[in-house]
PDB file of C-alpha atoms in Angstrom:
ATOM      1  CA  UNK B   1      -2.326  10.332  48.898  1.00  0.00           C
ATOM      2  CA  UNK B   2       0.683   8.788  47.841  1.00  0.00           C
ATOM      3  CA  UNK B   3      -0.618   5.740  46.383  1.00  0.00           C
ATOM      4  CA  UNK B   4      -2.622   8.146  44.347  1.00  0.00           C
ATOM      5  CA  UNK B   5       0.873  10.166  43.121  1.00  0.00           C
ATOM      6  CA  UNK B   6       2.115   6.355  42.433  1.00  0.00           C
ATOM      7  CA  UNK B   7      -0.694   5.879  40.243  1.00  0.00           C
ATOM      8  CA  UNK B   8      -0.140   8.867  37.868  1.00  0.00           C
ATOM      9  CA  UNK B   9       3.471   8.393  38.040  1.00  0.00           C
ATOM     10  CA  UNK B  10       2.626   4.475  36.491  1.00  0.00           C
ATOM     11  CA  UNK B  11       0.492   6.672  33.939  1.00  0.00           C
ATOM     12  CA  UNK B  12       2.832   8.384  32.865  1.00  0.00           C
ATOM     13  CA  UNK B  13       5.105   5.364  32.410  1.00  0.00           C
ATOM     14  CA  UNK B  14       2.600   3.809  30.691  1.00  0.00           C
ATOM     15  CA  UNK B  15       1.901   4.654  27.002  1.00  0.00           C
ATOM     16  CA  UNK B  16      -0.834   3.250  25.234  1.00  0.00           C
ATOM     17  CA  UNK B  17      -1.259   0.121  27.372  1.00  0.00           C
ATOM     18  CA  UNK B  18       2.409  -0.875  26.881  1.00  0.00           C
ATOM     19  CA  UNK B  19       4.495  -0.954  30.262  1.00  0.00           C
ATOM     20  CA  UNK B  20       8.073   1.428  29.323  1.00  0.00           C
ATOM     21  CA  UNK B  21      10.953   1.019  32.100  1.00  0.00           C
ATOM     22  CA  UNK B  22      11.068   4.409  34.142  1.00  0.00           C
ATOM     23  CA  UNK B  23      14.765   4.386  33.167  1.00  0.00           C
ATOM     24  CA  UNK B  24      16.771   2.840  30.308  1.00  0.00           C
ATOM     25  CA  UNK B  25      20.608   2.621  31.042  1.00  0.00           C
ATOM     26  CA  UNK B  26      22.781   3.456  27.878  1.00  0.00           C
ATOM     27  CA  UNK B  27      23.566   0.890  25.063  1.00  0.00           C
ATOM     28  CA  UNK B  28      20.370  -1.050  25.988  1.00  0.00           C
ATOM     29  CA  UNK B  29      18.571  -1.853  22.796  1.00  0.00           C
ATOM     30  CA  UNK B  30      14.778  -0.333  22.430  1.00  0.00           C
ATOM     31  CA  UNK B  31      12.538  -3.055  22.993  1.00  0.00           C
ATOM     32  CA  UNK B  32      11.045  -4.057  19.672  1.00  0.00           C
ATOM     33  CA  UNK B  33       7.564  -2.607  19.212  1.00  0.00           C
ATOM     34  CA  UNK B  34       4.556  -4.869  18.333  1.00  0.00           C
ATOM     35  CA  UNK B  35       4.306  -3.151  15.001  1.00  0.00           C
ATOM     36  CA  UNK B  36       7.947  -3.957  14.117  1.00  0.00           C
ATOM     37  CA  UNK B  37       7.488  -7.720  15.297  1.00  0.00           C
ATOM     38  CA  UNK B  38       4.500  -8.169  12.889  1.00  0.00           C
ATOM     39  CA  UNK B  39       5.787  -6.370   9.777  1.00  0.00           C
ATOM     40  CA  UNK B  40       9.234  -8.640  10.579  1.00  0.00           C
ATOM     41  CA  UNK B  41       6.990 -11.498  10.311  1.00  0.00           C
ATOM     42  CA  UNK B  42       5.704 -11.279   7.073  1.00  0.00           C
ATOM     43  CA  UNK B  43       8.783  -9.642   5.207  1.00  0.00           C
ATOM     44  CA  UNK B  44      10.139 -14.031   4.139  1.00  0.00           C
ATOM     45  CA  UNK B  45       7.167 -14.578   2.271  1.00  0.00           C
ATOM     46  CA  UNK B  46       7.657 -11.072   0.566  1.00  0.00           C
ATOM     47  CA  UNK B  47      10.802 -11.361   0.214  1.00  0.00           C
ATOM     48  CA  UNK B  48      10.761 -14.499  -1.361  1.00  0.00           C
ATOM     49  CA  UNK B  49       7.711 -14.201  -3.968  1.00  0.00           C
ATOM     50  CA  UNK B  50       8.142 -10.072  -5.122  1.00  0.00           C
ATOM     51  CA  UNK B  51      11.481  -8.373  -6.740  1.00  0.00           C
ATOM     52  CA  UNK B  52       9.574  -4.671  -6.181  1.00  0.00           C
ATOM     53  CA  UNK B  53      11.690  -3.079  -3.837  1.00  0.00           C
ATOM     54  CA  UNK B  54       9.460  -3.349  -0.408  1.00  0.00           C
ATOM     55  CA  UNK B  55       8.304  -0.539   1.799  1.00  0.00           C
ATOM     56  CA  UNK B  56       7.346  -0.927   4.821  1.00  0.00           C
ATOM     57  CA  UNK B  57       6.306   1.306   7.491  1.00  0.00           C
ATOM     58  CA  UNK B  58       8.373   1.446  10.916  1.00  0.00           C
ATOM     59  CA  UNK B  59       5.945   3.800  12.153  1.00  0.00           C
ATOM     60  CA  UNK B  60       2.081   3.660  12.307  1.00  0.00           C
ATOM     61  CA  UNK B  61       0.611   6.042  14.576  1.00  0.00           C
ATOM     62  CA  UNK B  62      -2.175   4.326  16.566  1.00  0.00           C
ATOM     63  CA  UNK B  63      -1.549   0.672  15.960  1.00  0.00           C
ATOM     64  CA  UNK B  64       0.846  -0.352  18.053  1.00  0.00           C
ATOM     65  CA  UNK B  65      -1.420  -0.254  20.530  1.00  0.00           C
ATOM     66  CA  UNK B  66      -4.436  -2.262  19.251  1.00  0.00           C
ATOM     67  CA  UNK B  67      -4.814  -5.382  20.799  1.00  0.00           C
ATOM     68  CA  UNK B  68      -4.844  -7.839  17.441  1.00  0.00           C
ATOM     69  CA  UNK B  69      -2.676  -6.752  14.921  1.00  0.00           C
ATOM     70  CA  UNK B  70      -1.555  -8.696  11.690  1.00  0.00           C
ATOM     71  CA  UNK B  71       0.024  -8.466   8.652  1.00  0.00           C
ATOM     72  CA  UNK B  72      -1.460 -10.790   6.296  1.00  0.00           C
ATOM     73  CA  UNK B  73       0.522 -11.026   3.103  1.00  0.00           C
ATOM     74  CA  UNK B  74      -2.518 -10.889   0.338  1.00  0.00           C
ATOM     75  CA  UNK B  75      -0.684 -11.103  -2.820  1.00  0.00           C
ATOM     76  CA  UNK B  76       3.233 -11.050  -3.967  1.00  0.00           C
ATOM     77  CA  UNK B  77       4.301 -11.854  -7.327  1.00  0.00           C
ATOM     78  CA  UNK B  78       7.185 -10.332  -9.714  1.00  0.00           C
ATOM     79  CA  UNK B  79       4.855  -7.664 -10.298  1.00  0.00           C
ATOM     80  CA  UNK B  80       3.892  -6.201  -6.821  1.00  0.00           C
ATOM     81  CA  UNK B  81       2.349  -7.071  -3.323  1.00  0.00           C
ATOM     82  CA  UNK B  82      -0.248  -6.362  -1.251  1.00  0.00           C
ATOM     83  CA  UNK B  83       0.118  -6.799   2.701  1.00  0.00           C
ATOM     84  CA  UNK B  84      -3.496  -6.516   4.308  1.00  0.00           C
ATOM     85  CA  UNK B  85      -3.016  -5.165   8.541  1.00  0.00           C
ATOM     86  CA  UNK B  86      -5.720  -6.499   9.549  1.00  0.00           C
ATOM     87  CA  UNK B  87      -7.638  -6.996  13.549  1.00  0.00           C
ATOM     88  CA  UNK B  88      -7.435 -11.072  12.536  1.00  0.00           C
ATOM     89  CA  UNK B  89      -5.060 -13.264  10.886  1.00  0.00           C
ATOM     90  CA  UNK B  90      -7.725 -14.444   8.175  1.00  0.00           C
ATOM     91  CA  UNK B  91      -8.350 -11.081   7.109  1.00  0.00           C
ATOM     92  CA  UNK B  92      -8.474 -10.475   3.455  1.00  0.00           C
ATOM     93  CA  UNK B  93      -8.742  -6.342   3.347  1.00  0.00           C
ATOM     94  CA  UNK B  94     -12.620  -6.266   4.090  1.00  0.00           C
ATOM     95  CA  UNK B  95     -13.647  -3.000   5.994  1.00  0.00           C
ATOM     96  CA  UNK B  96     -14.619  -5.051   8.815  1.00  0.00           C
ATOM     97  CA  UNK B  97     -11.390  -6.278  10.017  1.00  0.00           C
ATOM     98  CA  UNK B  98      -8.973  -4.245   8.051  1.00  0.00           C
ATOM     99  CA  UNK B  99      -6.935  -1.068   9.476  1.00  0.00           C
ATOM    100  CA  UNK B 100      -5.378  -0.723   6.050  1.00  0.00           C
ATOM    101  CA  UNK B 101      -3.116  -1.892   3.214  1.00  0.00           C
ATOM    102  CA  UNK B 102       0.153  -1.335   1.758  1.00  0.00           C
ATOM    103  CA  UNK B 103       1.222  -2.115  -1.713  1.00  0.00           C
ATOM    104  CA  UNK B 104       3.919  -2.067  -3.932  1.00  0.00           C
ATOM    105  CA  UNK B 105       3.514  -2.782  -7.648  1.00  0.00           C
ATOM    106  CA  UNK B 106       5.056  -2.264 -11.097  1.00  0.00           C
ATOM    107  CA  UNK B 107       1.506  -0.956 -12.353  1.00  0.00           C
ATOM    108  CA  UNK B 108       0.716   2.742 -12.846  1.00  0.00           C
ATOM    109  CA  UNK B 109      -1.854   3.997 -10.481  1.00  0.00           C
ATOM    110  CA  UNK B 110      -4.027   4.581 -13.287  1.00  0.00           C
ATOM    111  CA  UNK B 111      -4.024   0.844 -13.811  1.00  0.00           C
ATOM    112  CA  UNK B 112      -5.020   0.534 -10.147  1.00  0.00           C
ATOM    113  CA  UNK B 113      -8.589   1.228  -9.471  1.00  0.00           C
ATOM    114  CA  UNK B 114      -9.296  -0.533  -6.111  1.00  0.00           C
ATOM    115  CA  UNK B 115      -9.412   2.634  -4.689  1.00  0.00           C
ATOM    116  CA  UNK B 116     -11.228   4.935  -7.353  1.00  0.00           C
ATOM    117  CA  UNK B 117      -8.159   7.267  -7.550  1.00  0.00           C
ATOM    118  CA  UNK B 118     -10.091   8.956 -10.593  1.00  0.00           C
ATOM    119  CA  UNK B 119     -13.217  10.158  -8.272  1.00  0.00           C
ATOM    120  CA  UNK B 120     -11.119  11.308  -5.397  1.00  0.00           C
ATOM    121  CA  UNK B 121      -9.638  15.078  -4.282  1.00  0.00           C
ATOM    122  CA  UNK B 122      -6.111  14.251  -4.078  1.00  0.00           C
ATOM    123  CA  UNK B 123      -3.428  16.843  -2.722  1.00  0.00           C
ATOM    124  CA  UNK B 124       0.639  17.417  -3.548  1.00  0.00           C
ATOM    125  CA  UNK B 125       2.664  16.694  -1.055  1.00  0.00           C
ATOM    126  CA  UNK B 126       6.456  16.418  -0.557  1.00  0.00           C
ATOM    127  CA  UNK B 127       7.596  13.112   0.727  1.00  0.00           C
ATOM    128  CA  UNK B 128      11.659  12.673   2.058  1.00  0.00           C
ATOM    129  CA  UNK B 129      14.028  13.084  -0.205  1.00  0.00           C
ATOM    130  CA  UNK B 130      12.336  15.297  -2.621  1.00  0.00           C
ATOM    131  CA  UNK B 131       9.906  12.804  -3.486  1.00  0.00           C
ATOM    132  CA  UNK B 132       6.345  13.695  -4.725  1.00  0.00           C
ATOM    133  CA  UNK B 133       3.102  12.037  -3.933  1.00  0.00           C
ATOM    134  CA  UNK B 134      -0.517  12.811  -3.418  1.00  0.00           C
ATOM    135  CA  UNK B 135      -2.915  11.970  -0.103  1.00  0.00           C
ATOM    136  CA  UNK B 136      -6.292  11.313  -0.724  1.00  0.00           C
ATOM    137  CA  UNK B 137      -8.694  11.979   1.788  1.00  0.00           C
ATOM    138  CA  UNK B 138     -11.289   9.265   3.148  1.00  0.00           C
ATOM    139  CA  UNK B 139     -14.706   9.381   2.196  1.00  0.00           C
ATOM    140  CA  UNK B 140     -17.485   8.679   5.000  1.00  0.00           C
ATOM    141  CA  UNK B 141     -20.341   7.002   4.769  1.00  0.00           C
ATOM    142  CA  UNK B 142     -21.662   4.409   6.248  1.00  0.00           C
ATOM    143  CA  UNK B 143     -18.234   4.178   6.821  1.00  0.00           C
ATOM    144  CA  UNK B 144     -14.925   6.417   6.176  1.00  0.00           C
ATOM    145  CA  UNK B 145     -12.550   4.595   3.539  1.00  0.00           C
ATOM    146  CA  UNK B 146      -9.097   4.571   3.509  1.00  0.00           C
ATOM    147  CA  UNK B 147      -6.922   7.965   3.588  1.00  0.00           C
ATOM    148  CA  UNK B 148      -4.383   7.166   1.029  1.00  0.00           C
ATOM    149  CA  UNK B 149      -1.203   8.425   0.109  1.00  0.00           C
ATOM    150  CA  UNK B 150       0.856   7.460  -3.260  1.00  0.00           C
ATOM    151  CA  UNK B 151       4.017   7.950  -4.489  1.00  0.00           C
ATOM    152  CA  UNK B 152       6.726   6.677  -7.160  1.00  0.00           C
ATOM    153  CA  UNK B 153       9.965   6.030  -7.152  1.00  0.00           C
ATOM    154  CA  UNK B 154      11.447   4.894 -10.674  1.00  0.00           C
ATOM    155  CA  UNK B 155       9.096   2.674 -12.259  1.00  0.00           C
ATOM    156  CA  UNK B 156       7.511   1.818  -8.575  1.00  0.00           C
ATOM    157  CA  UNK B 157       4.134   2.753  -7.207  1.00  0.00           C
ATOM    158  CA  UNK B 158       3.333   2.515  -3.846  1.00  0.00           C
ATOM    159  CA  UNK B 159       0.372   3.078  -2.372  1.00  0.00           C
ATOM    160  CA  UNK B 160      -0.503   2.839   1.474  1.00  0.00           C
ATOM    161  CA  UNK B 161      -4.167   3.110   2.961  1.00  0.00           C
ATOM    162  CA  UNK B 162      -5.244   3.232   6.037  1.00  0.00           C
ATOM    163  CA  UNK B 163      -8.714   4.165   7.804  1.00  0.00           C
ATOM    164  CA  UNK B 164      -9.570   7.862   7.863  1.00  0.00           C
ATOM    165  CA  UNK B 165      -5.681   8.804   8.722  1.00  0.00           C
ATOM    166  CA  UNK B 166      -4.877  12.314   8.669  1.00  0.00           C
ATOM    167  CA  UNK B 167      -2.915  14.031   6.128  1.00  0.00           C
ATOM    168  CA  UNK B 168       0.320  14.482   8.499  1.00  0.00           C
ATOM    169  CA  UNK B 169      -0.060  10.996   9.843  1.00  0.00           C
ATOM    170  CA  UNK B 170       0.211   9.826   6.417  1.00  0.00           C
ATOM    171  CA  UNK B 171       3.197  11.690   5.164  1.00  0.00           C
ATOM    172  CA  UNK B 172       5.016  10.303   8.791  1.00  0.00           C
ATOM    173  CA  UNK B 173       4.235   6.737   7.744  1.00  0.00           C
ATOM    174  CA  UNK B 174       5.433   7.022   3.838  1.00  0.00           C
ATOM    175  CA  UNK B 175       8.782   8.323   4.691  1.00  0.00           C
ATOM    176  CA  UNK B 176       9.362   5.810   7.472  1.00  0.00           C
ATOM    177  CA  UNK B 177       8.402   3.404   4.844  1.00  0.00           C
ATOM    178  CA  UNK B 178      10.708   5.182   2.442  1.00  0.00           C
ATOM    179  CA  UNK B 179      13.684   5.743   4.594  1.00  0.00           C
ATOM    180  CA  UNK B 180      13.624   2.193   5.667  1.00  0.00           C
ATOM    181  CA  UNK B 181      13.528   0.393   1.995  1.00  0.00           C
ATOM    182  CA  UNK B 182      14.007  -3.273   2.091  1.00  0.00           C
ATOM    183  CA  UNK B 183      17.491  -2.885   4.523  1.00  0.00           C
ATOM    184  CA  UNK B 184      15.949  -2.552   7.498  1.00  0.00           C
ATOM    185  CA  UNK B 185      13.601  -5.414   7.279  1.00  0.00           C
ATOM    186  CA  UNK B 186      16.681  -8.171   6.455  1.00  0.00           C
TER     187      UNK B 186
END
């Protein structure tokens, strides 16, 4: 019986496969989470090829938990990025491997069609700070697509996809991408 009550307590203490300390003590820093470790790895080569102001995500419900997580930087140019998070490091965006993809670019969206924003229901929504986007729903098929959502911020458009996310999940990740900016990944 108590070995059983030890078990659930270890439940409990574990979240999503990742072992937490029972207790903390004050002033000790948060353990960086997997997610954080592989966006921090790929923010040099952004940094260093793209003068759009980057954003990020410091919260993606769900994959800080998977097993293989990367963040493959696709493209990065004066123009824009594209970071691919993919389940391998070679992964190019293909539905496959890929959880989803952020980008940042100096293009309108209407000059963006690699997601087919033209055929797709898209809904308001209010992002921090006042800032309007849209979230797109994903389309199932053989497979579901990306759940998008969009915003701009000056001449900026940002765009971050990821497989069949809900709406609320969404808005969570762009303002934790917004409210980070480029400062917190220096």
């Amino acid at each position: 019986m108590f070995a059983k009550g030890i078990g659930s307590l270890a439940c409990l203490i574990c979240v999503g496969g990742i072992p937490y300390p029972a207790q903390i003590s004050p002033g000790t820093p948060k353990p960086q989470s997997r997610l954080m470790k592989v966006f921090s790895e790929a923010m040099p080569a952004l940094r260093q090829k793209t003068s759009v102001p980057i954003r990020i995500p410091t919260e993606v419900p769900g994959l800080d938990a998977e097993n293989n997580l990367y963040a493959i930087v696709k493209s990065a140019n004066e123009t824009g990025y594209t970071v691919v998070l993919g389940a391998t490091p070679d992964c190019g965006g293909q539905h496959v491997c890929s959880y989803g993809t952020l980008i940042g670019t100096t293009r309108p969206f209407n000059e963006i069609d690699d997601y087919g924003f033209t055929h797709r229901h898209r809904t308001r929504v209010k992002l921090w700070k006042g800032i309007s986007g849209y979230f797109y729903d994903s389309v199932c098929g053989a497979y579901c697509s990306d759940s998008l959502i969009v915003w701009t911020e000056g001449k900026y458009s940002y765009i971050i996809g990821l497989k069949a996310e809900r709406q609320s999940n969404m808005i969570k990740i762009a303002n934790s991408a917004i409210r980070a900016g480029a400062d917190r990944w220096k």
